[in-house]
mmCIF file of C-alpha atoms in Angstrom:
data_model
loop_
_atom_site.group_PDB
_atom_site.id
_atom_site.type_symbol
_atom_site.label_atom_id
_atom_site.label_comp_id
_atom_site.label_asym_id
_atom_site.label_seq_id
_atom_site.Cartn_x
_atom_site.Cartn_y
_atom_site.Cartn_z
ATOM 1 C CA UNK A 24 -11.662 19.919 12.242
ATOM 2 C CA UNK A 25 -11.055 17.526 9.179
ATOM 3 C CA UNK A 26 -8.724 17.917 6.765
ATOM 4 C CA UNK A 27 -8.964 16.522 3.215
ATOM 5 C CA UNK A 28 -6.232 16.371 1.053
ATOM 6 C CA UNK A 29 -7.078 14.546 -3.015
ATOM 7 C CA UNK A 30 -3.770 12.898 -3.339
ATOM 8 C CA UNK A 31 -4.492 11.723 -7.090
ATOM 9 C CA UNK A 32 -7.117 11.465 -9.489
ATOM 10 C CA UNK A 33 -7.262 9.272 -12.867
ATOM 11 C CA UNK A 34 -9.360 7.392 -15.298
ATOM 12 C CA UNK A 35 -8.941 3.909 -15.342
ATOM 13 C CA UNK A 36 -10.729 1.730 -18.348
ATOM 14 C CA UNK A 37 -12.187 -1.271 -17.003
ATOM 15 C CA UNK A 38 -9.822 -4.370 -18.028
ATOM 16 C CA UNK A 39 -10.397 -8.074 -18.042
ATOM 17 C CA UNK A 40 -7.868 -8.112 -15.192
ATOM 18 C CA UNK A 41 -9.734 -5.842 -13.090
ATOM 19 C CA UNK A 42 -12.859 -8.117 -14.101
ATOM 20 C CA UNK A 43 -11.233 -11.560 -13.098
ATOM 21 C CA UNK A 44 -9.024 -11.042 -10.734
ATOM 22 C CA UNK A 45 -10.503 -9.436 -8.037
ATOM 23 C CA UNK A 46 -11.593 -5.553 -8.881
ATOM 24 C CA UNK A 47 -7.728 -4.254 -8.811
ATOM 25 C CA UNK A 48 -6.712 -1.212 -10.139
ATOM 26 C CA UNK A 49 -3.065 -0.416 -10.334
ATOM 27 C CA UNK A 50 -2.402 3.472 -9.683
ATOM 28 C CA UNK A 51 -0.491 5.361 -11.982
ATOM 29 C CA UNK A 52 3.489 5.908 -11.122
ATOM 30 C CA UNK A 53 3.194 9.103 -11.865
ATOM 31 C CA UNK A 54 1.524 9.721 -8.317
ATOM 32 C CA UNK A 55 3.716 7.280 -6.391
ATOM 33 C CA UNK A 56 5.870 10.074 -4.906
ATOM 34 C CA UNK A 57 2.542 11.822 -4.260
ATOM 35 C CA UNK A 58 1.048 9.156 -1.611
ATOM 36 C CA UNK A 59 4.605 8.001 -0.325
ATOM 37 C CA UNK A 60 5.007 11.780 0.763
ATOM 38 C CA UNK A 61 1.502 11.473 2.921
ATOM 39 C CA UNK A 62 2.790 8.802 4.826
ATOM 40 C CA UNK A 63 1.124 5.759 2.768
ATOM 41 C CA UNK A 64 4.710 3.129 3.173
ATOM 42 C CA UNK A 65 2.466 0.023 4.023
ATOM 43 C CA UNK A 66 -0.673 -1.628 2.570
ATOM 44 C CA UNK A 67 -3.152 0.119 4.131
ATOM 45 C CA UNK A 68 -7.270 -0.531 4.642
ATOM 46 C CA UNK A 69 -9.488 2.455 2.796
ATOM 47 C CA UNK A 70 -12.776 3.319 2.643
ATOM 48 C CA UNK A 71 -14.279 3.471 -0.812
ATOM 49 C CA UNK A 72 -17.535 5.058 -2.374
ATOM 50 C CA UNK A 73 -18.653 3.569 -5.256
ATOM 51 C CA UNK A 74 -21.705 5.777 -6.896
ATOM 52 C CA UNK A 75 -24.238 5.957 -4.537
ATOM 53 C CA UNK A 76 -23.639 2.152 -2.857
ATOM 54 C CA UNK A 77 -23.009 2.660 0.949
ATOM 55 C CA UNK A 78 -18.964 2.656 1.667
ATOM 56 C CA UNK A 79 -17.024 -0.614 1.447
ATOM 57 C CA UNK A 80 -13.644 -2.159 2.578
ATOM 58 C CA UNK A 81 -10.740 -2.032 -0.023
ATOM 59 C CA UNK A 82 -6.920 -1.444 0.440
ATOM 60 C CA UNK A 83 -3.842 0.127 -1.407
ATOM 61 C CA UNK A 84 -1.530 -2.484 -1.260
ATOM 62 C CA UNK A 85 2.005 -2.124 -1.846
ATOM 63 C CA UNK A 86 3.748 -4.643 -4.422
ATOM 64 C CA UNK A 87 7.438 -5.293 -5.999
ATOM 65 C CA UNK A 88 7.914 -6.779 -9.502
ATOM 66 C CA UNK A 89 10.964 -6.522 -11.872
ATOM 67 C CA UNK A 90 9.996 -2.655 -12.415
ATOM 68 C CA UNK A 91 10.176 -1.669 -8.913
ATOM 69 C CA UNK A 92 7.308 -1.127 -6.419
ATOM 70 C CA UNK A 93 3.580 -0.649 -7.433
ATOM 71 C CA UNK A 94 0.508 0.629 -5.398
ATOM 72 C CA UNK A 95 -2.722 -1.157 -6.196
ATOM 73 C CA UNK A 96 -6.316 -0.524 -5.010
ATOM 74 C CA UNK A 97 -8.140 -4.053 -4.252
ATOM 75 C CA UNK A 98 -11.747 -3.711 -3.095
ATOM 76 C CA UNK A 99 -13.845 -6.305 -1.158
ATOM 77 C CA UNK A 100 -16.917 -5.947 -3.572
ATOM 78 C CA UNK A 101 -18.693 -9.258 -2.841
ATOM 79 C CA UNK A 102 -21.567 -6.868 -1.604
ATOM 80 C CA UNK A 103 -21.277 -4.616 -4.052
ATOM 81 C CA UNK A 104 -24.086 -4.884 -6.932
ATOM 82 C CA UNK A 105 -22.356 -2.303 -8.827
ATOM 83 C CA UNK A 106 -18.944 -2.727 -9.447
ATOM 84 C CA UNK A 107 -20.801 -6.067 -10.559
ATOM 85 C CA UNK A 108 -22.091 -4.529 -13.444
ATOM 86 C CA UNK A 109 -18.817 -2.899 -15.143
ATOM 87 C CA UNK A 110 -18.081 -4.309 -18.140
ATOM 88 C CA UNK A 111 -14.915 -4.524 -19.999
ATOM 89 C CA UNK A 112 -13.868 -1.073 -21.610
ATOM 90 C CA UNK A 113 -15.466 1.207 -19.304
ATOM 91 C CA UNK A 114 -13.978 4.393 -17.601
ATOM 92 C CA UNK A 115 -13.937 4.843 -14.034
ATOM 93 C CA UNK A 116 -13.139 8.228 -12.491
ATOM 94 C CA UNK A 117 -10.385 7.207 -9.437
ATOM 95 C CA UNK A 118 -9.797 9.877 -6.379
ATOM 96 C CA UNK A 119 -7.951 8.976 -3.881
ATOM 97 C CA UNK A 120 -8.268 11.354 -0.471
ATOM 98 C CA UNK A 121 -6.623 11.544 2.937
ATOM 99 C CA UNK A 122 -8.539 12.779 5.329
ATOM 100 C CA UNK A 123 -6.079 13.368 8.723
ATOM 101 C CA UNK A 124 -5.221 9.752 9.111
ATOM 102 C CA UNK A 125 -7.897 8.543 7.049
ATOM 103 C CA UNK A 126 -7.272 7.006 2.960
ATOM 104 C CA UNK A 127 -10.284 7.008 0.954
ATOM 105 C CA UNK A 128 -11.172 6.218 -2.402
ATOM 106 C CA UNK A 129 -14.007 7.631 -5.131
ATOM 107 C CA UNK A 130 -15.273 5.447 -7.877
ATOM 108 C CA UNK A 131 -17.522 7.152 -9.970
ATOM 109 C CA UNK A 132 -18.574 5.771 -13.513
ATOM 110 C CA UNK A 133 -17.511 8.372 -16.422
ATOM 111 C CA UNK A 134 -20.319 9.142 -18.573
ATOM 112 C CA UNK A 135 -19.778 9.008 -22.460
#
């Protein structure tokens, strides 16, 4: 039997880093303690769902800088037709799931 557990969810607007620098989205601190405490200490491989594009391969990788450690979601979207057609200043819906061992991540485009 499967087990989900939604370890965050945010909005993230679409950013010119996110455009040009290969479709990264930093998560927000504020769930840090969140995915440390289900056992995500390494960068890790995902599976994300974008819309209604079949899955693709994207990570949480784990970064330092002068702040302290960051988690970051990078996706592999050269496939992807769809993330190809965000455009600066949009929102994205972000969920990000364990399911037992399993991270996954929802993209979906918020309307409005």
């Amino acid at each position: 039997m499967s087990h989900q557990n939604t370890i965050s969810e945010f909005e993230f607007v679409i950013n010119k880093s996110f455009l040009g620098r290969g479709n990264l989205i930093t998560i927000p601190s504020r769930f840090y303690q969140a995915i440390k405490e289900n056992g995500l200490n390494v960068s890790t491989n995902v599976i994300l769902k974008f819309m209604s594009d079949p899955a693709l391969p994207a990570s949480i990788n784990i970064g330092w800088r002068s702040g302290g450690k960051y988690y970051q979601i990078r996706i592999n979207s050269h496939n992807n037709l769809n993330i190809h057609k965000l455009q600066l200043g949009q929102i994205l819906q972000v969920r990000i799931c364990k399911f037992d061992d399993n991270w996954h991540v929802e993209l979906n485009k918020k309307n409005g």
